[in-house]
JSON list of C-alpha atoms and ligand atoms in Angstrom, two decimals:
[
{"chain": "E", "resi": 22, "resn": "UNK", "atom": "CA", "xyz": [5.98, 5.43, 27.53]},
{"chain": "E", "resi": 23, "resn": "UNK", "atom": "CA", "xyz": [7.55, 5.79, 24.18]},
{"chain": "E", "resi": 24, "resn": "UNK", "atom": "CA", "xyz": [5.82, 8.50, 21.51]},
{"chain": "E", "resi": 25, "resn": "UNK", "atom": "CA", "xyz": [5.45, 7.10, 18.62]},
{"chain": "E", "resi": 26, "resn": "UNK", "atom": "CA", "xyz": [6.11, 9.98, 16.49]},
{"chain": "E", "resi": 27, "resn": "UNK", "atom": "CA", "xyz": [7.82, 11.13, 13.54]},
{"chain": "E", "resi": 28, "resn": "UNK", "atom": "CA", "xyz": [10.29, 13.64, 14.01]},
{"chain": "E", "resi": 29, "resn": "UNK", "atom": "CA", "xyz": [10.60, 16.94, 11.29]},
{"chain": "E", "resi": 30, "resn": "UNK", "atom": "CA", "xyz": [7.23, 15.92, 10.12]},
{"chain": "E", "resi": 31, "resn": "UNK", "atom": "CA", "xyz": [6.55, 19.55, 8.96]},
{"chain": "E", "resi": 32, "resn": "UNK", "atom": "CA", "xyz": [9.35, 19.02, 6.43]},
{"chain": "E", "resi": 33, "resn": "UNK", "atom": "CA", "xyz": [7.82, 16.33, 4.50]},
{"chain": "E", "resi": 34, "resn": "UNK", "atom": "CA", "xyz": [6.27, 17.02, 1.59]},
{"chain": "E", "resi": 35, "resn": "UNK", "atom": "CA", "xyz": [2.53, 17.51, 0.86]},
{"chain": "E", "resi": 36, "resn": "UNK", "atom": "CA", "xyz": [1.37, 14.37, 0.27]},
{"chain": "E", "resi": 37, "resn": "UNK", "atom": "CA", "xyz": [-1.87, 15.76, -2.03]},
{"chain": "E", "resi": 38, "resn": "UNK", "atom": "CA", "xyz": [1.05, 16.55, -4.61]},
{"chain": "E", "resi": 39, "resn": "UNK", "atom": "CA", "xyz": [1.60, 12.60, -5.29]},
{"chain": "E", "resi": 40, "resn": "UNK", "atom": "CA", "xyz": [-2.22, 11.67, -4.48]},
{"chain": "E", "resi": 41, "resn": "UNK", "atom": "CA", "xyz": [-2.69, 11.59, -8.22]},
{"chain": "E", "resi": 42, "resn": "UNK", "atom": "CA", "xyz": [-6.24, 10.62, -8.65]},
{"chain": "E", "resi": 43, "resn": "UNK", "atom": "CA", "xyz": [-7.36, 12.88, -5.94]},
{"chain": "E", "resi": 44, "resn": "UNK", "atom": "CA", "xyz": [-8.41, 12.28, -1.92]},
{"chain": "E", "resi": 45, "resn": "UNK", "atom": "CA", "xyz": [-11.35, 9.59, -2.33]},
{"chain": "E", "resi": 46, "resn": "UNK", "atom": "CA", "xyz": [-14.82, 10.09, -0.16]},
{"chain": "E", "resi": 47, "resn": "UNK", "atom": "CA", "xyz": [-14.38, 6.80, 1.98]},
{"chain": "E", "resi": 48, "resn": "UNK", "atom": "CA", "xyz": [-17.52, 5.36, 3.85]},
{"chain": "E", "resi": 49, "resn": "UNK", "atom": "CA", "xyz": [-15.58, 2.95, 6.43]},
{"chain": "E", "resi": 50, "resn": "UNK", "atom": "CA", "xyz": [-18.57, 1.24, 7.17]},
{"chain": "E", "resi": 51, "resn": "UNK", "atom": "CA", "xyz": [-19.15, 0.21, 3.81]},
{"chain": "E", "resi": 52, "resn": "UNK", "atom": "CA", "xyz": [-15.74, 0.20, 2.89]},
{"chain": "E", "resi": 53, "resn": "UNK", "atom": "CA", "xyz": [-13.81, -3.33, 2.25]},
{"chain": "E", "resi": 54, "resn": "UNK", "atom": "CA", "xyz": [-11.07, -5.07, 0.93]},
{"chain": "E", "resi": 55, "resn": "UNK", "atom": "CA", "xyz": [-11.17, -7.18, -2.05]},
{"chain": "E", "resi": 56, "resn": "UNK", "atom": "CA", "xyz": [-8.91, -10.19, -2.00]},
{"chain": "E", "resi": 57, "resn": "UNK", "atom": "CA", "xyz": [-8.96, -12.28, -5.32]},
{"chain": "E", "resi": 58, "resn": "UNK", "atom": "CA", "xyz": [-6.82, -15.05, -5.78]},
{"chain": "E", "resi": 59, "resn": "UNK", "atom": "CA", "xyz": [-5.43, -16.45, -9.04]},
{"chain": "E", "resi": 60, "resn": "UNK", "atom": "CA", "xyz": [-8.58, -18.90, -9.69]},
{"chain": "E", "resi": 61, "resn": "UNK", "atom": "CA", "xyz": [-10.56, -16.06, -9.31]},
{"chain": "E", "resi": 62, "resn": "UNK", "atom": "CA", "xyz": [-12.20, -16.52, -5.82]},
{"chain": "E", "resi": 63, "resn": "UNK", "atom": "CA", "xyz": [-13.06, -13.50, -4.00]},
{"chain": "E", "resi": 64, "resn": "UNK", "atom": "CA", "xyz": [-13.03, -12.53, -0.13]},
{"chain": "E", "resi": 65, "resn": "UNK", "atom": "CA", "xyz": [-13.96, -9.39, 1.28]},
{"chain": "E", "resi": 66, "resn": "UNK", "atom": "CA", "xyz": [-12.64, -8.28, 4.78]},
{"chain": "E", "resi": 67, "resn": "UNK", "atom": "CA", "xyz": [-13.61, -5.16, 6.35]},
{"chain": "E", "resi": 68, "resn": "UNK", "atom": "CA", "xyz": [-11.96, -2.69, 8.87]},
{"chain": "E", "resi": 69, "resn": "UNK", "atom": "CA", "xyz": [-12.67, -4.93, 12.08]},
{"chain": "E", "resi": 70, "resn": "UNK", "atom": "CA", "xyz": [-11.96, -8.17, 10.32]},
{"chain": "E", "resi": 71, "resn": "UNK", "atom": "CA", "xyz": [-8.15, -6.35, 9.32]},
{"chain": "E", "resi": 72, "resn": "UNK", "atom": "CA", "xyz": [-7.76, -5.27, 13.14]},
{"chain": "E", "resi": 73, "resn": "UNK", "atom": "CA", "xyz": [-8.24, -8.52, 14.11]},
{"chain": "E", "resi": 74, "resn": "UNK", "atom": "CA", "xyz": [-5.50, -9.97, 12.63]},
{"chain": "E", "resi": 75, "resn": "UNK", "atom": "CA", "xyz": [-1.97, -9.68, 14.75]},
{"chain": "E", "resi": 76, "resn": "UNK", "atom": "CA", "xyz": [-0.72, -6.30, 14.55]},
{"chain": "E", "resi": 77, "resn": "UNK", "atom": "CA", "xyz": [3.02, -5.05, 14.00]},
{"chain": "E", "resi": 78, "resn": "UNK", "atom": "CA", "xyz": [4.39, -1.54, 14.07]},
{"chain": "E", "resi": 79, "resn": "UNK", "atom": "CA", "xyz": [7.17, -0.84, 11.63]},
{"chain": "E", "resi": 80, "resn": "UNK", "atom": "CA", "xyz": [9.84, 1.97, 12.18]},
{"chain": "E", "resi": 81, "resn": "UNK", "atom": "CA", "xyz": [11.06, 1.88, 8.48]},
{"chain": "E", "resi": 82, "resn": "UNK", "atom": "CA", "xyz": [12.05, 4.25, 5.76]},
{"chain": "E", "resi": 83, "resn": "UNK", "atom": "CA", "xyz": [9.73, 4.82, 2.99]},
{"chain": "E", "resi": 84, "resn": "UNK", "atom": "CA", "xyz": [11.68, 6.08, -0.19]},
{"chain": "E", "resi": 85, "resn": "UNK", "atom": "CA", "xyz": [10.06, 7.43, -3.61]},
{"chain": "E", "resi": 86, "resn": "UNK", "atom": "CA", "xyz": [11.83, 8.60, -6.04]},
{"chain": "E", "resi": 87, "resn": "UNK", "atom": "CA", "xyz": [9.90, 11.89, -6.44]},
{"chain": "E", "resi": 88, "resn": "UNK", "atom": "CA", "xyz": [12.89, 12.88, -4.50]},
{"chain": "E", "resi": 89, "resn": "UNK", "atom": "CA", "xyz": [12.40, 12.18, -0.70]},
{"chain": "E", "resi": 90, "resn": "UNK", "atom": "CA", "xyz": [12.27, 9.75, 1.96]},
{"chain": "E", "resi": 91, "resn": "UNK", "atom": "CA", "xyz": [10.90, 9.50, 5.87]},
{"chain": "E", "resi": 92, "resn": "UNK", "atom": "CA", "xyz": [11.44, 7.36, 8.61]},
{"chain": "E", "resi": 93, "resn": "UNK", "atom": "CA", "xyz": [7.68, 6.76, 10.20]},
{"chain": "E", "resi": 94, "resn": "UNK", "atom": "CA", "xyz": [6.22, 4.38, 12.58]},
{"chain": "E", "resi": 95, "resn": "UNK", "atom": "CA", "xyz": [3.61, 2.62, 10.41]},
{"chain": "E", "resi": 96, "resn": "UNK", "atom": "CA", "xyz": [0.97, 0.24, 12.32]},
{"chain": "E", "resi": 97, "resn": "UNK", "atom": "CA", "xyz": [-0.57, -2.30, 10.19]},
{"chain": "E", "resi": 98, "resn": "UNK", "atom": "CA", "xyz": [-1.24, -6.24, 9.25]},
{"chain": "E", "resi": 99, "resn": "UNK", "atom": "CA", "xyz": [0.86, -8.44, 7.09]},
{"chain": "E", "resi": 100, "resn": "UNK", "atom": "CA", "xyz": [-0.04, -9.36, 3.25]},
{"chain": "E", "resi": 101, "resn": "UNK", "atom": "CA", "xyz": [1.24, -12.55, 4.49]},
{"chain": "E", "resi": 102, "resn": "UNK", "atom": "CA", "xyz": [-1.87, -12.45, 6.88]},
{"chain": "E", "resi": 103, "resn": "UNK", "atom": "CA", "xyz": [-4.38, -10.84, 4.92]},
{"chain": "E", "resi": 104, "resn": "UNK", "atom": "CA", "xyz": [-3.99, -13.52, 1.66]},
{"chain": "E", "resi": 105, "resn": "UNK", "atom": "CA", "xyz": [-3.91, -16.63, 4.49]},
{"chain": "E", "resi": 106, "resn": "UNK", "atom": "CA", "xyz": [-7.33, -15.16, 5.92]},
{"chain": "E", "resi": 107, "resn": "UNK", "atom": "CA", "xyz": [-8.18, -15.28, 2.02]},
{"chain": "E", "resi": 108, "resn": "UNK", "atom": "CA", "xyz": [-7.47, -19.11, 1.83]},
{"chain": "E", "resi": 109, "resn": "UNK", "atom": "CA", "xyz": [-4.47, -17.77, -0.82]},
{"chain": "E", "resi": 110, "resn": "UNK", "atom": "CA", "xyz": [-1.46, -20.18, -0.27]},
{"chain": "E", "resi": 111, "resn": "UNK", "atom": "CA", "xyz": [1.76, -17.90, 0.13]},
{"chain": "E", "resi": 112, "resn": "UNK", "atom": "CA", "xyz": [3.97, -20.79, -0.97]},
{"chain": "E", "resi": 113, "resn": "UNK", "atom": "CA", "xyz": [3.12, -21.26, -3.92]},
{"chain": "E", "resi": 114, "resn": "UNK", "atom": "CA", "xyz": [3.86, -17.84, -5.58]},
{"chain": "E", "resi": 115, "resn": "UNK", "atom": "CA", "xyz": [6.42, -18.02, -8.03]},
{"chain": "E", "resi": 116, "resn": "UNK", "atom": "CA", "xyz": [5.56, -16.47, -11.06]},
{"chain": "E", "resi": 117, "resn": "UNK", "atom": "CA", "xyz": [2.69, -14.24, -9.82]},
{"chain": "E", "resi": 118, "resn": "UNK", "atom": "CA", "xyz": [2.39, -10.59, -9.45]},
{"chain": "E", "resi": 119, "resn": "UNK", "atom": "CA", "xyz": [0.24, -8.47, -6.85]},
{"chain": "E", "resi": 120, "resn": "UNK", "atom": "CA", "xyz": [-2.77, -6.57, -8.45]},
{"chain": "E", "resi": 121, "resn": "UNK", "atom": "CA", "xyz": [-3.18, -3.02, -6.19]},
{"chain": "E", "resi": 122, "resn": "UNK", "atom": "CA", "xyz": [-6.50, -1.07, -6.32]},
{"chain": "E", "resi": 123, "resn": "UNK", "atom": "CA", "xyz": [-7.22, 2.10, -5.24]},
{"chain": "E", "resi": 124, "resn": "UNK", "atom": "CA", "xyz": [-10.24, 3.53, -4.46]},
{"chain": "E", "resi": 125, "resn": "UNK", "atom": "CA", "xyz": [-10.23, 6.51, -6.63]},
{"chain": "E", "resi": 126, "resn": "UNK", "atom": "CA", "xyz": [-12.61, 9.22, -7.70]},
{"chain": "E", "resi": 127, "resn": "UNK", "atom": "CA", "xyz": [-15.46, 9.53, -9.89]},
{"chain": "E", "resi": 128, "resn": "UNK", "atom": "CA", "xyz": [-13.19, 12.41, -11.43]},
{"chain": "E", "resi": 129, "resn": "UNK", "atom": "CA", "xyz": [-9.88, 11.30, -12.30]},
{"chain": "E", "resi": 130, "resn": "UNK", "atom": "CA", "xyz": [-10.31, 7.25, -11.99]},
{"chain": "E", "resi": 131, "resn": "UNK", "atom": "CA", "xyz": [-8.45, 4.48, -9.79]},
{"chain": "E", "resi": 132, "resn": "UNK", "atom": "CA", "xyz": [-4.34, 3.99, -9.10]},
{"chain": "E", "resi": 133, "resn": "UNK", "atom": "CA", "xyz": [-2.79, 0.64, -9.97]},
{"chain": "E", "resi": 134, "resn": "UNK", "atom": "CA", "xyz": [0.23, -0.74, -8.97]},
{"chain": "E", "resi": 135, "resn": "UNK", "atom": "CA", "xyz": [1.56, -4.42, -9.83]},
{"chain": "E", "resi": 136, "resn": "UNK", "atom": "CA", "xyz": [4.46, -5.58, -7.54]},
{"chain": "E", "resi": 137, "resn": "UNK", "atom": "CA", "xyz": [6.16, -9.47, -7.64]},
{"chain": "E", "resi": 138, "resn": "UNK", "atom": "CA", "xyz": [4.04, -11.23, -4.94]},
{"chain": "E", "resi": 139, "resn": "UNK", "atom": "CA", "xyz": [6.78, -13.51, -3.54]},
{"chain": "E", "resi": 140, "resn": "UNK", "atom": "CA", "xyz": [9.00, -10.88, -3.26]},
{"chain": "E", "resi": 141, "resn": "UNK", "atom": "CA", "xyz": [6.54, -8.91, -1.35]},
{"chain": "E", "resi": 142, "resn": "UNK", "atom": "CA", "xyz": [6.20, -11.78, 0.87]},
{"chain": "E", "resi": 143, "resn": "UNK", "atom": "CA", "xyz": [9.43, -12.02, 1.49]},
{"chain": "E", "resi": 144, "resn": "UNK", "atom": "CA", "xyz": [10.08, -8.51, 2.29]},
{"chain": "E", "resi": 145, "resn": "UNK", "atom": "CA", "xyz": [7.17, -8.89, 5.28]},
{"chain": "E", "resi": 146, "resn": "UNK", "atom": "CA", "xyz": [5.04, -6.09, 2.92]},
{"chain": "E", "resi": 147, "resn": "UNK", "atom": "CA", "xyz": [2.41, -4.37, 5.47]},
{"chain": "E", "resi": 148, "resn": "UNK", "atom": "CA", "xyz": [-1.07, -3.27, 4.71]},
{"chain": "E", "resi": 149, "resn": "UNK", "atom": "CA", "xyz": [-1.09, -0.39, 6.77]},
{"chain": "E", "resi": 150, "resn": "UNK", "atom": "CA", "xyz": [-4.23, 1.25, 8.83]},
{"chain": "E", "resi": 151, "resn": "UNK", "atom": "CA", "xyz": [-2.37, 3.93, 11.18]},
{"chain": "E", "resi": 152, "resn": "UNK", "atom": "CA", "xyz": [0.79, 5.89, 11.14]},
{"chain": "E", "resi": 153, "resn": "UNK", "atom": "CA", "xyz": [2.77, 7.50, 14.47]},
{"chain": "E", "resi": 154, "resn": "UNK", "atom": "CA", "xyz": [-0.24, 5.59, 16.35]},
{"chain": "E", "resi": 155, "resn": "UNK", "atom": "CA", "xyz": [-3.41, 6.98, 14.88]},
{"chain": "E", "resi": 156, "resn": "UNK", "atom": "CA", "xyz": [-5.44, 5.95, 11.48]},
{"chain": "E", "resi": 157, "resn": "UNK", "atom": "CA", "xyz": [-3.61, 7.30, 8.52]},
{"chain": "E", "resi": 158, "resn": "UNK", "atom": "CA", "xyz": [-5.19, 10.56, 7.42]},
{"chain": "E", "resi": 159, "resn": "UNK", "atom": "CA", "xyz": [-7.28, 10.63, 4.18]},
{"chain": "E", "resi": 160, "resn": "UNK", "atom": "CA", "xyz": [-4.30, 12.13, 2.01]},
{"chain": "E", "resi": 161, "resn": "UNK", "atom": "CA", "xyz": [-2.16, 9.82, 3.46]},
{"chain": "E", "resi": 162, "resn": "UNK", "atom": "CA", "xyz": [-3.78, 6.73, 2.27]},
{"chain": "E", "resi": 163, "resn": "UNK", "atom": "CA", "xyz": [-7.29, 6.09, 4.60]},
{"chain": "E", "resi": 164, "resn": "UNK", "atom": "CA", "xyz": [-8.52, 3.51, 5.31]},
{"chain": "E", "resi": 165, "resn": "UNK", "atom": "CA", "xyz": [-5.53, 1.07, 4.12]},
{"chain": "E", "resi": 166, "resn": "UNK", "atom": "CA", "xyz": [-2.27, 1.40, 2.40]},
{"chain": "E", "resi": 167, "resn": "UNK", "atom": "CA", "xyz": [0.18, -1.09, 0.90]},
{"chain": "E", "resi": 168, "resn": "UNK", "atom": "CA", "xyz": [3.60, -0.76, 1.94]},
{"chain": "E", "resi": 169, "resn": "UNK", "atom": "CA", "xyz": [6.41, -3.17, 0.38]},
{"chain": "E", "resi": 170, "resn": "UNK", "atom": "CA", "xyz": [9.74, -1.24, 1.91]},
{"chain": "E", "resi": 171, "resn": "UNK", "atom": "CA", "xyz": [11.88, -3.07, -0.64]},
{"chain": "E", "resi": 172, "resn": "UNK", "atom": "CA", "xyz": [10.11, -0.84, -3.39]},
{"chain": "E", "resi": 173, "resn": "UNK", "atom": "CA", "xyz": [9.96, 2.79, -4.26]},
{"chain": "E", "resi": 174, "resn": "UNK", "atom": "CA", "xyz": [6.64, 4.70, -3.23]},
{"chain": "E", "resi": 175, "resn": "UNK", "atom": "CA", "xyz": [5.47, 5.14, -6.59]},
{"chain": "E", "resi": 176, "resn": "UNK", "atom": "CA", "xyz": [4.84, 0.83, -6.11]},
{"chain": "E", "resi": 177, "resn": "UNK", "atom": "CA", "xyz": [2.77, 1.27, -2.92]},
{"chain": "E", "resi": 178, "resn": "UNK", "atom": "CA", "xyz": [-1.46, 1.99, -3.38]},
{"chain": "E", "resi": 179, "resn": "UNK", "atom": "CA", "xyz": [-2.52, 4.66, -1.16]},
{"chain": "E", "resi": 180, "resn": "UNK", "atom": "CA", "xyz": [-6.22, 4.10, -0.59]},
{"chain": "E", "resi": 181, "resn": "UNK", "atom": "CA", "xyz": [-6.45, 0.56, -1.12]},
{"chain": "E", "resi": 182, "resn": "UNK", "atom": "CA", "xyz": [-9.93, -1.50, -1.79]},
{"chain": "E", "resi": 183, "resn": "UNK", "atom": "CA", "xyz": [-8.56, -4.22, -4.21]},
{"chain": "E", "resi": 184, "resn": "UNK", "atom": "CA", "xyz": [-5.75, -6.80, -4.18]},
{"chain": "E", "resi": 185, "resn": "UNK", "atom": "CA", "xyz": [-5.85, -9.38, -6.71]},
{"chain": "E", "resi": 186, "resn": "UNK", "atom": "CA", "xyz": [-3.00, -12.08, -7.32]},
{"chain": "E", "resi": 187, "resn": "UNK", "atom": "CA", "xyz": [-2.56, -12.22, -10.93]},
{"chain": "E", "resi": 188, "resn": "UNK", "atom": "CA", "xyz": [0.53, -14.17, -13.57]},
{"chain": "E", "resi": 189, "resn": "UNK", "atom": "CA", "xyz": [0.83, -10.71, -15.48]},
{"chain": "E", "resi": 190, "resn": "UNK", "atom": "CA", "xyz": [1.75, -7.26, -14.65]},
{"chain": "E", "resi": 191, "resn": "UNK", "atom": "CA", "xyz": [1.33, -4.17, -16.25]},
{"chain": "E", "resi": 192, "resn": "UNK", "atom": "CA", "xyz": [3.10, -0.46, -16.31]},
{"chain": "E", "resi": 193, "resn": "UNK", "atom": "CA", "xyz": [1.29, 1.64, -13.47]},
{"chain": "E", "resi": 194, "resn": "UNK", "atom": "CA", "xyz": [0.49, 5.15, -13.73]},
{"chain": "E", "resi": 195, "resn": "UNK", "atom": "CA", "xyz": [3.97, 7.14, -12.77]},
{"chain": "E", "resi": 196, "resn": "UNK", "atom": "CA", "xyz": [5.94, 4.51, -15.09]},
{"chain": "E", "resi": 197, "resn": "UNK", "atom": "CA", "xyz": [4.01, 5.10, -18.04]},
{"chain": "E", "resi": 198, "resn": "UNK", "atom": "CA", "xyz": [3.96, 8.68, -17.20]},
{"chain": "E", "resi": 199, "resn": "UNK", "atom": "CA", "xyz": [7.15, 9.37, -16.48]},
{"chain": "E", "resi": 200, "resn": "UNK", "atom": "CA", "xyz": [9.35, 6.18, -17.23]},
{"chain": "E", "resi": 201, "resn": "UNK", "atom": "CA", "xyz": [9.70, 4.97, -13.49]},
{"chain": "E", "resi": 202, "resn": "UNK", "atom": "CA", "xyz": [10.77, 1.40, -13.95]},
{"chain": "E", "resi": 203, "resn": "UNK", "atom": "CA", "xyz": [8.14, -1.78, -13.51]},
{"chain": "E", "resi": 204, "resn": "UNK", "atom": "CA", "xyz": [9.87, -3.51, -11.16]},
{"chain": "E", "resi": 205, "resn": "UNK", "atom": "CA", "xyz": [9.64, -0.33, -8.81]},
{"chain": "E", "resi": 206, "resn": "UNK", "atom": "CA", "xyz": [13.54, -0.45, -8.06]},
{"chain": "E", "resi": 207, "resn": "UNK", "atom": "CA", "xyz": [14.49, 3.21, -10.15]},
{"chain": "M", "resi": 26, "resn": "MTE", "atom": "N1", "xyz": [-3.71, 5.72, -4.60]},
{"chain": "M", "resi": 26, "resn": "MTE", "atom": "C1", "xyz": [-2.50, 6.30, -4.72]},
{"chain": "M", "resi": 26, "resn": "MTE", "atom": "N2", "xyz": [-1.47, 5.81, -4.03]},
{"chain": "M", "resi": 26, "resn": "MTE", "atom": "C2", "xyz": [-0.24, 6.36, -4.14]},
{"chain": "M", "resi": 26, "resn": "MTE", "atom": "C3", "xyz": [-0.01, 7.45, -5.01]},
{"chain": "M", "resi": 26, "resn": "MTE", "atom": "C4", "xyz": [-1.13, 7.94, -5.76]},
{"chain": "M", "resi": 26, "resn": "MTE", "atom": "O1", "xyz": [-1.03, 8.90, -6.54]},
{"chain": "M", "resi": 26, "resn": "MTE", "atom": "N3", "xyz": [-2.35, 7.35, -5.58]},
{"chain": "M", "resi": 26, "resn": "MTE", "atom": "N4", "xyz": [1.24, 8.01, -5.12]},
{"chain": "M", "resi": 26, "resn": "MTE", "atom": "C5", "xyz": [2.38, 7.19, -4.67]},
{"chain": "M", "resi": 26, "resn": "MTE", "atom": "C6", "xyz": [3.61, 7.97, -4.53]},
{"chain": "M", "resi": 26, "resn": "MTE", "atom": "S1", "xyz": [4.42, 8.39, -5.94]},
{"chain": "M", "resi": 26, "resn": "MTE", "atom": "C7", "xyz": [4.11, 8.29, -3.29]},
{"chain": "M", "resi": 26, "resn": "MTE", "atom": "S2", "xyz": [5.62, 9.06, -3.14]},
{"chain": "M", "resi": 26, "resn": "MTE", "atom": "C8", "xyz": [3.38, 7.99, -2.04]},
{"chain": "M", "resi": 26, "resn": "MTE", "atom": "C9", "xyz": [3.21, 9.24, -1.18]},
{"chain": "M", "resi": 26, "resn": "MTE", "atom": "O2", "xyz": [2.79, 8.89, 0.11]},
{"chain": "M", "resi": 26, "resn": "MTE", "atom": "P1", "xyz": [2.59, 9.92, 1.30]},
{"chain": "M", "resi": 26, "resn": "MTE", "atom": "O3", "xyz": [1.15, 10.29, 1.35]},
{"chain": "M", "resi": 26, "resn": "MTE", "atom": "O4", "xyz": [2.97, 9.17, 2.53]},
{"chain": "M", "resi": 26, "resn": "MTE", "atom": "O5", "xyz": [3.41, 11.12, 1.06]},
{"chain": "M", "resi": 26, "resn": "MTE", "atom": "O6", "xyz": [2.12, 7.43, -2.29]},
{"chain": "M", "resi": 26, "resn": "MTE", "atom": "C10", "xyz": [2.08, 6.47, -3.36]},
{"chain": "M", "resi": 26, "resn": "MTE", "atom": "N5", "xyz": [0.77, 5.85, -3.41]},
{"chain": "M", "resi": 27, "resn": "MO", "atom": "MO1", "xyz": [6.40, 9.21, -5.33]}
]
């Protein structure tokens, strides 16, 4: 049997230094995922309704440009998936941006990222519950985390309650902070 493990994980960095609004306090029970689409209808799905979509593992780099980069087997369901279960049509998404949420804390608020929706589709983005074969740890994004590997990790919601498909986007935290580009490419 294969491990599904990543390698030198002791060398990676803490990941409570880029967790900017703080570890939230997540009731999975209660917990869901918003899905909104462009009209402004709303679906919720919750933990068991996400694992019972088809699953995929993906052995891929995630890059940020806070200055590092790992190789990790992330376990999750497609967007592609997620927005179909939604009754969102995935065609028809020129011109429309992706709307991330974060949970957050009562202390230091919510983390939003906007990323091009068809380009996220087209890059087979992952909403991912597990890494290395076990449910992501709180700092690392529990319950659900947004990965498009096309984009820098600044881009991806750790965390994630919300998704809305929207025709605007907006700067997100780190690139009004600290001039990271919107399109989440430098
Ligand atoms: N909710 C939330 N998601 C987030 C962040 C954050 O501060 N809050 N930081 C981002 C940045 S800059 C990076 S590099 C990665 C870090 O992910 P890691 O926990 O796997 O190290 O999470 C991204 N997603
Ligand atoms: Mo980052």
């Amino acid at each position: 049997m294969t491990l599904l493990k990543t390698p030198y994980i002791e060398k990676k960095p803490s990941s409570l230094r880029y967790y900017q609004e703080g570890v939230p306090n997540i009731d999975v029970d209660a917990w869901t995922l918003n899905i909104t689409s462009l009209t402004g209808n709303s679906v919720k799905l919750d933990r068991s309704a996400l694992l019972a979509l088809p699953q995929f593992t993906h052995h891929r780099r995630m890059v940020c440009v806070c200055n590092w980069s790992i190789k990790r087997y992330w376990q999750g369901v497609l967007l592609e998936d997620v927005l179909t279960e939604a009754r969102i049509d995935t065609q028809a998404t020129a011109n429309t941006f992706l709307k991330q949420t974060s949970v957050g804390t009562t202390d230091k608020g919510v983390y939003e990222s906007w990323i091009r929706l068809d380009e996220a589709l087209e890059r087979s983005t992952i909403l991912a519950h597990s890494v290395d074969g076990e449910p992501l740890p709180l700092e690392q994004g529990y319950p659900l985390r947004l990965i498009d590997f096309g984009l820098y990790g600044y881009k991806n919601v750790k965390g994630l309650t919300s998704i809305e498909v929207v025709d605007q986007w907006q700067l997100g935290h780190w690139e009004r902070i600290a001039g990271y580009a919107l399109d989440g490419t430098c």
